[in-house]
PDB file of C-alpha atoms in Angstrom:
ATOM      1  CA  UNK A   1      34.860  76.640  81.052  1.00  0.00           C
ATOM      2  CA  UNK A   2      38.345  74.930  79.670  1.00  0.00           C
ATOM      3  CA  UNK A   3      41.790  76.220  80.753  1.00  0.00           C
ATOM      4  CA  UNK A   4      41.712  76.535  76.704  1.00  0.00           C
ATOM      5  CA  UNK A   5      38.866  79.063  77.134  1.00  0.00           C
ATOM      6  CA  UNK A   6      40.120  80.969  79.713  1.00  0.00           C
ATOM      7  CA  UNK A   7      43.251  81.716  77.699  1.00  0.00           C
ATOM      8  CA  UNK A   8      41.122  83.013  74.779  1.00  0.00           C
ATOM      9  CA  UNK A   9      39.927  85.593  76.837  1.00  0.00           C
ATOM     10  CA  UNK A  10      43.129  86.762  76.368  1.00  0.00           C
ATOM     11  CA  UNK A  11      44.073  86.022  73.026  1.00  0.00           C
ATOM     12  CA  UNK A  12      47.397  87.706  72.573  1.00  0.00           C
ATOM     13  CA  UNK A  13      49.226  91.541  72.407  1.00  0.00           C
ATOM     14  CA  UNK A  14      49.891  93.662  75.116  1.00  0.00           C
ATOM     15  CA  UNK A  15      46.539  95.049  75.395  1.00  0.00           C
ATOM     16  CA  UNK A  16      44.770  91.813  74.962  1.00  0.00           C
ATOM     17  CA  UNK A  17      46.511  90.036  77.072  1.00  0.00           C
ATOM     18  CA  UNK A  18      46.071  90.682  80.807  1.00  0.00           C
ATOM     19  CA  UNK A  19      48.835  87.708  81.723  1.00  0.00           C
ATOM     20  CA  UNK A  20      51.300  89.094  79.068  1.00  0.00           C
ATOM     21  CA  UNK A  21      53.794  90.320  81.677  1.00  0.00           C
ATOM     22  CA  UNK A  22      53.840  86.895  83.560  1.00  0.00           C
ATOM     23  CA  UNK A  23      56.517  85.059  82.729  1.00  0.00           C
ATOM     24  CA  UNK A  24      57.887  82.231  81.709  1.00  0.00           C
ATOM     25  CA  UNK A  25      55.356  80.364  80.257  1.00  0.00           C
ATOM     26  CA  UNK A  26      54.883  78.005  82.957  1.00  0.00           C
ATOM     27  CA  UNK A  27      53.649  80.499  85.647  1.00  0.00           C
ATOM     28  CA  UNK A  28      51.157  82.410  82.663  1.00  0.00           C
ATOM     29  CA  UNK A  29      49.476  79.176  82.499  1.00  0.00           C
ATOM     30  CA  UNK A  30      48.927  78.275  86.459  1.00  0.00           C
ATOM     31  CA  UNK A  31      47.778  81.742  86.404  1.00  0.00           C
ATOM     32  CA  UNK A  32      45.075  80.921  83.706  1.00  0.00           C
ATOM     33  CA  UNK A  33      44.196  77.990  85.622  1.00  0.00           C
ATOM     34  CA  UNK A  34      43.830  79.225  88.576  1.00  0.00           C
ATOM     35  CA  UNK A  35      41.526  82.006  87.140  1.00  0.00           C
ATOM     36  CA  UNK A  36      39.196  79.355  85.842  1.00  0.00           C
ATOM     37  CA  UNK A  37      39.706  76.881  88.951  1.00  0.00           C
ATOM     38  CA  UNK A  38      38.726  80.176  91.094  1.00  0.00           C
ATOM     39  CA  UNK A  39      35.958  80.977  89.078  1.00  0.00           C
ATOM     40  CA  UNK A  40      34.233  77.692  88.811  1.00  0.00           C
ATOM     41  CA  UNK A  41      35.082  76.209  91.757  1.00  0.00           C
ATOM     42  CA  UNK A  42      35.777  79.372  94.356  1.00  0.00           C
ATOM     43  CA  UNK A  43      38.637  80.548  95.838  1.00  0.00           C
ATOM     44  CA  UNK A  44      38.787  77.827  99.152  1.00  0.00           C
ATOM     45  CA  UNK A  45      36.923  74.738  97.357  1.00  0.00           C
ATOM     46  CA  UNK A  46      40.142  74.830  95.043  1.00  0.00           C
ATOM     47  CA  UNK A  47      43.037  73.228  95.676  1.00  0.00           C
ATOM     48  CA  UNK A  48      47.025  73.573  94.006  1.00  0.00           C
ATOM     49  CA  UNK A  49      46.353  69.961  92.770  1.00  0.00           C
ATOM     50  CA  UNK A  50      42.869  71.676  90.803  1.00  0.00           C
ATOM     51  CA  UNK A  51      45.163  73.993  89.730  1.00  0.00           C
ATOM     52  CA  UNK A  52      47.918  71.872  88.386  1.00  0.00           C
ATOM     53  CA  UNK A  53      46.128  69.846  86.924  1.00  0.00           C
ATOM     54  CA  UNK A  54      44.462  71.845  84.525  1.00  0.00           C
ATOM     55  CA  UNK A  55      47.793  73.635  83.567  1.00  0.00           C
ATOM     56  CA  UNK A  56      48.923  70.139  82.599  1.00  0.00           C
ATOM     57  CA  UNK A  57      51.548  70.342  84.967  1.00  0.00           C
ATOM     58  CA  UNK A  58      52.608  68.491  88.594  1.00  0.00           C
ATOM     59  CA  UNK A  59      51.576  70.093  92.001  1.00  0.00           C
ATOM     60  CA  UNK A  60      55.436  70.618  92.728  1.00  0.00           C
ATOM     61  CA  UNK A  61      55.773  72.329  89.416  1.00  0.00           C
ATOM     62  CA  UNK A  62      53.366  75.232  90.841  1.00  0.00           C
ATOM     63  CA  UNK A  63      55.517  75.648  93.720  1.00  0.00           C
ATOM     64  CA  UNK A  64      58.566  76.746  91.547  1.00  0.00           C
ATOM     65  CA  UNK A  65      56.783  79.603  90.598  1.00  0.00           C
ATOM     66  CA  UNK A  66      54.246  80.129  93.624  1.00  0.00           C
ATOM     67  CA  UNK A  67      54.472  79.532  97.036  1.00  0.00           C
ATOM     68  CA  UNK A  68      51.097  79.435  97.701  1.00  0.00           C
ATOM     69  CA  UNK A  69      47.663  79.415  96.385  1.00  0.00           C
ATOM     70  CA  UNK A  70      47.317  82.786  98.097  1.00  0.00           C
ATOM     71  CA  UNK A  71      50.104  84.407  95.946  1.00  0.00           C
ATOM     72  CA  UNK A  72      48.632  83.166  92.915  1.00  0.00           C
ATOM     73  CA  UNK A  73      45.353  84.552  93.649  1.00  0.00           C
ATOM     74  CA  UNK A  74      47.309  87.715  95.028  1.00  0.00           C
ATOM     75  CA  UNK A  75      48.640  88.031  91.359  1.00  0.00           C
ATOM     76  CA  UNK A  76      46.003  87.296  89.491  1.00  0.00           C
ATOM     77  CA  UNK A  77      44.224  90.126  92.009  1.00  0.00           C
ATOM     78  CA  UNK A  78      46.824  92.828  91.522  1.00  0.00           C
ATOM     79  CA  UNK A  79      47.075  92.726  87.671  1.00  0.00           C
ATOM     80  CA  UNK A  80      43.381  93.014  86.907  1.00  0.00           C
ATOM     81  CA  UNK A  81      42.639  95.980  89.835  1.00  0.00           C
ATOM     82  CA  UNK A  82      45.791  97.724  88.066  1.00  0.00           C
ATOM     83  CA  UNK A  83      43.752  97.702  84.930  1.00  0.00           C
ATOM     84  CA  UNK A  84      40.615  98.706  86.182  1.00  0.00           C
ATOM     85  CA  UNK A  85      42.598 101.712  87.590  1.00  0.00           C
ATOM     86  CA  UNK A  86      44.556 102.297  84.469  1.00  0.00           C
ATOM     87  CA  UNK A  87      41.074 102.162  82.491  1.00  0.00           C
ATOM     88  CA  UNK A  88      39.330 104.829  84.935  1.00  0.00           C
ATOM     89  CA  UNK A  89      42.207 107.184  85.138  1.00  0.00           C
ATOM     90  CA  UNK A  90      42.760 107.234  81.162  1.00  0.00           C
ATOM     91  CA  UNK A  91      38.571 108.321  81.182  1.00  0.00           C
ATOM     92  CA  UNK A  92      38.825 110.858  83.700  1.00  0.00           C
ATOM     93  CA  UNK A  93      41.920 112.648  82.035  1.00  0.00           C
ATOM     94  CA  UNK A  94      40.289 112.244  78.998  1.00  0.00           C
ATOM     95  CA  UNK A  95      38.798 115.508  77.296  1.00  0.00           C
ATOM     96  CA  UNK A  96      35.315 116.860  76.940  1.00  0.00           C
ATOM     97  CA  UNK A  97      32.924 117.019  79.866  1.00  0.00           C
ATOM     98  CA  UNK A  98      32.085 115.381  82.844  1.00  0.00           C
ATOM     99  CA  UNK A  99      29.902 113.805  80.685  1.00  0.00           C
ATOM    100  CA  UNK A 100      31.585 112.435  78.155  1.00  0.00           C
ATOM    101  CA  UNK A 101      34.253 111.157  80.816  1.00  0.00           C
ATOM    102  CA  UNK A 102      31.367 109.523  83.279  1.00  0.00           C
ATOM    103  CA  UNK A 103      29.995 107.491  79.938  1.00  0.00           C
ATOM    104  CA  UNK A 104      33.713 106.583  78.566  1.00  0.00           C
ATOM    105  CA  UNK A 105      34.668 105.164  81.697  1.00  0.00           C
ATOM    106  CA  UNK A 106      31.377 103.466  82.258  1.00  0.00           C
ATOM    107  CA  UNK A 107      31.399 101.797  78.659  1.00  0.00           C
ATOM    108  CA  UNK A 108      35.294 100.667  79.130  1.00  0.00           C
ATOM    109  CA  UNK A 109      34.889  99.669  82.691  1.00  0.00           C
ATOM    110  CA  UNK A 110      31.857  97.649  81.506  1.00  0.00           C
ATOM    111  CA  UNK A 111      33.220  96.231  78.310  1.00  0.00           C
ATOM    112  CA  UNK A 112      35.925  95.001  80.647  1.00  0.00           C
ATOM    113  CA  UNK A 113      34.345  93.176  83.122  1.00  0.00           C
ATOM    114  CA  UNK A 114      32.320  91.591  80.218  1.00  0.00           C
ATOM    115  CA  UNK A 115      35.158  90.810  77.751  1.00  0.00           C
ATOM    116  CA  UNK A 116      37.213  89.541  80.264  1.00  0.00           C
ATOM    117  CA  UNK A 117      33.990  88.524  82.911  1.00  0.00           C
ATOM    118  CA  UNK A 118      35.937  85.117  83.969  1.00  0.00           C
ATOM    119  CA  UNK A 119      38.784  86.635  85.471  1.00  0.00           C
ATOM    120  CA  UNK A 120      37.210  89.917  86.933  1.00  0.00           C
ATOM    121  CA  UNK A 121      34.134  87.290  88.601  1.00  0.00           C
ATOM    122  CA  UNK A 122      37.431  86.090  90.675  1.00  0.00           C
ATOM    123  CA  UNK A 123      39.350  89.891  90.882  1.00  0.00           C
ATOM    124  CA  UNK A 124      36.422  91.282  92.347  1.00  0.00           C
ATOM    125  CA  UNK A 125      34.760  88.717  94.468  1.00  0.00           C
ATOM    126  CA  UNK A 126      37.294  86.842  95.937  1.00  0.00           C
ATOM    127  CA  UNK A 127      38.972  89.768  98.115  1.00  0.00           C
ATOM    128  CA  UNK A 128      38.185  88.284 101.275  1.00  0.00           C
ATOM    129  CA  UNK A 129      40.693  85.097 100.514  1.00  0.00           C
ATOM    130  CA  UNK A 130      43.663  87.644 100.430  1.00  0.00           C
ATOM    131  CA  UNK A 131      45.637  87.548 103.671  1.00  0.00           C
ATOM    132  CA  UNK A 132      45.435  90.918 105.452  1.00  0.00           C
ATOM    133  CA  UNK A 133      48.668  92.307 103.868  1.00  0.00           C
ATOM    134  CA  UNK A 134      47.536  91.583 100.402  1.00  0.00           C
ATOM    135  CA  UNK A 135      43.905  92.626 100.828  1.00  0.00           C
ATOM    136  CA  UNK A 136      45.298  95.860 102.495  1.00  0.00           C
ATOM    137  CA  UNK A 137      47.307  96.872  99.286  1.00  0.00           C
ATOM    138  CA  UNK A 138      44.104  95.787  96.681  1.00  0.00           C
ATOM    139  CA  UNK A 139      41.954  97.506  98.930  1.00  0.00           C
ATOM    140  CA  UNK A 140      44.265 100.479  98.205  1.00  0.00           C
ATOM    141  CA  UNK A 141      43.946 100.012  94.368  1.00  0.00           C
ATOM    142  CA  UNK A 142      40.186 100.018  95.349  1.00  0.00           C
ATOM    143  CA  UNK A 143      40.092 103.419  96.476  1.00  0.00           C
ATOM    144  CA  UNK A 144      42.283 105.014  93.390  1.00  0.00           C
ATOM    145  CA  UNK A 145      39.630 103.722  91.307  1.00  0.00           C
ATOM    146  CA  UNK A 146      36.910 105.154  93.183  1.00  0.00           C
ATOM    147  CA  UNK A 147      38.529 108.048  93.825  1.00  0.00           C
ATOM    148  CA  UNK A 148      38.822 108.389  89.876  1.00  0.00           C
ATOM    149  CA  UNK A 149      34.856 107.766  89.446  1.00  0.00           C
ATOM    150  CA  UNK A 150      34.097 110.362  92.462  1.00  0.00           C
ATOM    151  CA  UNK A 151      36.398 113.180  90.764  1.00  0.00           C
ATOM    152  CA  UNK A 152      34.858 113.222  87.489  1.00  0.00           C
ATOM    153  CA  UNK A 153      31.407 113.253  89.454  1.00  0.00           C
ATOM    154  CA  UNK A 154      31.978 116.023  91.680  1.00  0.00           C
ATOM    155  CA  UNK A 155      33.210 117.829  88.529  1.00  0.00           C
ATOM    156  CA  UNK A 156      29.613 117.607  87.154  1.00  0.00           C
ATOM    157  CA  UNK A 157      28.413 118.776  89.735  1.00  0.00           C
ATOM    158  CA  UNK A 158      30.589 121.938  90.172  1.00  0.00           C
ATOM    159  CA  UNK A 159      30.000 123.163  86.583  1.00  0.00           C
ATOM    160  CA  UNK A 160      26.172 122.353  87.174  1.00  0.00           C
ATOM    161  CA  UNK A 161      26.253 119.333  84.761  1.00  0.00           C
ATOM    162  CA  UNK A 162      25.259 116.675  87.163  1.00  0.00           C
ATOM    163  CA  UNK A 163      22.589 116.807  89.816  1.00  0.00           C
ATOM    164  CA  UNK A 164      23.931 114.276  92.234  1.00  0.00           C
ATOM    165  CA  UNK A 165      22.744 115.186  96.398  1.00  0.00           C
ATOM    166  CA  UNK A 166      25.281 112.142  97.498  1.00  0.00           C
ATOM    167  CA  UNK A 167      28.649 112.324  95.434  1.00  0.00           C
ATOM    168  CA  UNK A 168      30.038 109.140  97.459  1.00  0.00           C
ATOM    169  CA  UNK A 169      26.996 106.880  97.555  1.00  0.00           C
ATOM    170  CA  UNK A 170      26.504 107.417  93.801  1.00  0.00           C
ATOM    171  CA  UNK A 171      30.035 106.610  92.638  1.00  0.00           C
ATOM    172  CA  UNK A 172      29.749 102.726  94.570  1.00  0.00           C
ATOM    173  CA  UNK A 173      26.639 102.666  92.993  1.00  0.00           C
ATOM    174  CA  UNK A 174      28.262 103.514  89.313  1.00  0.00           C
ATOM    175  CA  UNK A 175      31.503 101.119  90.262  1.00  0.00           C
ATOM    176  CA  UNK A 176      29.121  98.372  91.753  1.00  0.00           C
ATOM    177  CA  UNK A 177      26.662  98.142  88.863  1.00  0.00           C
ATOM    178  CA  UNK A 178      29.751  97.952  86.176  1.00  0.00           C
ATOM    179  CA  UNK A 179      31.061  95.251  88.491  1.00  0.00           C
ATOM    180  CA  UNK A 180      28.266  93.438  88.441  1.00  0.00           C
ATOM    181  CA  UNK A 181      28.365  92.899  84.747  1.00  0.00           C
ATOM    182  CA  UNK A 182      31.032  89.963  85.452  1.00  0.00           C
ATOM    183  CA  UNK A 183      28.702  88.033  86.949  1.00  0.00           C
ATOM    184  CA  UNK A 184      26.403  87.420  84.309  1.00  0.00           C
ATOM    185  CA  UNK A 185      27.363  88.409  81.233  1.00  0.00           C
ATOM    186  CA  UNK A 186      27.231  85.207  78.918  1.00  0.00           C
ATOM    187  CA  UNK A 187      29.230  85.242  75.400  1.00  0.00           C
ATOM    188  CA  UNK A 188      26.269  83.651  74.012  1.00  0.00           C
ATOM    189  CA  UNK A 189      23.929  86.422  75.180  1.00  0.00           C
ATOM    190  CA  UNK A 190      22.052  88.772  72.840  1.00  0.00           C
ATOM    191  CA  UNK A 191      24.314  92.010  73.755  1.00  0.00           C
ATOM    192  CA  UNK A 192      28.259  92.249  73.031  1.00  0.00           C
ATOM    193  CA  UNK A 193      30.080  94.039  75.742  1.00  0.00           C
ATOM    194  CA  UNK A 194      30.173  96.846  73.670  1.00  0.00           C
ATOM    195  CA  UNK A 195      26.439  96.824  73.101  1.00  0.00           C
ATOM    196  CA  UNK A 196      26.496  96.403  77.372  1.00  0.00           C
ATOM    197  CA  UNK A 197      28.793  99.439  77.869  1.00  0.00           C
ATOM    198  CA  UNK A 198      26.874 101.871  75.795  1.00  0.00           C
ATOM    199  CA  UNK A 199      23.475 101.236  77.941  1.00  0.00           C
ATOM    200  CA  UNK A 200      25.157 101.392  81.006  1.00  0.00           C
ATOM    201  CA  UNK A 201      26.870 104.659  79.851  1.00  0.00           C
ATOM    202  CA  UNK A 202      23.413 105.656  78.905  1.00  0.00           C
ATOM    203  CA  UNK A 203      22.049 104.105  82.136  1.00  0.00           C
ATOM    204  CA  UNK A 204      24.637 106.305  84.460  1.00  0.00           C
ATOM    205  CA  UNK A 205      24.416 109.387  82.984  1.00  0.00           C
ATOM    206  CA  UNK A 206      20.345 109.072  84.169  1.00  0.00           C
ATOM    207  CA  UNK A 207      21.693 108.343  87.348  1.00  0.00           C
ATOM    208  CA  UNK A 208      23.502 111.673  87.592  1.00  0.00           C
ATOM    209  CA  UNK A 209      20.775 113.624  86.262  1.00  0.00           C
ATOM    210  CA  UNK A 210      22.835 114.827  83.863  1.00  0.00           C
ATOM    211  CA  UNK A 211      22.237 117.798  81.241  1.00  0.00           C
ATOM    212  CA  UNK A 212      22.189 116.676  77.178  1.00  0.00           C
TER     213      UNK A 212
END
């Protein structure tokens, strides 16, 4: 995948564009190169130079705006687990039932990780490279957004909507098979991540037993 590729997975507008609030210019791109150095390459097989060069820019350019390659993965880490949270919380203060909430955060967690499956293969599977102050705070973001799963389970299964014996066990199995999704969905595949959100909605709510 191109630099040029990576940057149409975020084509433009605040919504659409997870790098919108990096700025200037310069560090928006290193950040979209080191997204698709990370992803192709992994996380310690890449080096600034990898980096740099596919921004079309010199290795000391980088370290105007980055110190290290840590920090850039530390950004690139922090911005996408704040949307994954912001995406869970907005289903789970949604209205209707527990229902409704479990499948609209499934489908937009989903659609996500598939829309945007380049940079959330390197949000969510390279949290081990983060030194221990960094990986402490994502780790953090971690839990909001499992928290946010749990509480709309344990809500089904207060008002008798879900049958769920382990409430914990079930919600890393919800977050972990949404995650999943950025590792293989393919853009050339014969499902959208739309198509992909709706039968893992549908896919959940069978996993929670719940009552149509």
């Amino acid at each position: 995948m191109s630099a040029a590729d990576a940057a149409e997975e975020t084509p433009g507008g605040e919504e659409d564009m997870p790098w919108g609030e990096v700025t200037p210019e310069a560090a928006r791109r290193l950040l979209v190169a080191a997204v698709e150095a990370f992803a192709e390459r992994g996380y310690h097989a890449t080096t600034t130079r990898d980096i740099a060069g596919r921004a079309g820019m010199s290795p000391a350019a980088l370290y105007i705006h980055y110190k290290t390659k840590e920090e850039l993965l530390h950004r690139i880490s922090r911005i996408g687990h704040d949307k994954a949270l912001e995406i869970l919380r907005a289903a789970a203060a949604g209205e209707g039932t527990a229902g409704e909430r479990l499948a609209d955060a499934v489908r937009s967690f989903v659609r996500w990780h598939a829309e945007r499956h380049t940079t959330a293969r390197v949000v969510q599977y390279e949290l081990d490279a983060l030194g221990p102050e960094h990986r402490t705070e994502i780790v953090a973001l971690r839990r909001e957004s499992d928290a946010a799963v749990r509480g709309i389970i344990n809500e089904g299964v207060a008002s008798g909507e879900f049958d769920v014996p382990d409430v914990a066990g079930t919600t890393v199995a919800v977050l972990s098979l949404c995650i999943d999704v950025s590792r293989w969905f393919n853009t050339q595949g014969r499902r959208t991540p739309d198509e992909v959100g709706a039968l893992y909605a549908d896919l959940v709510l069978r996993m929670v037993g719940a009552q149509k």
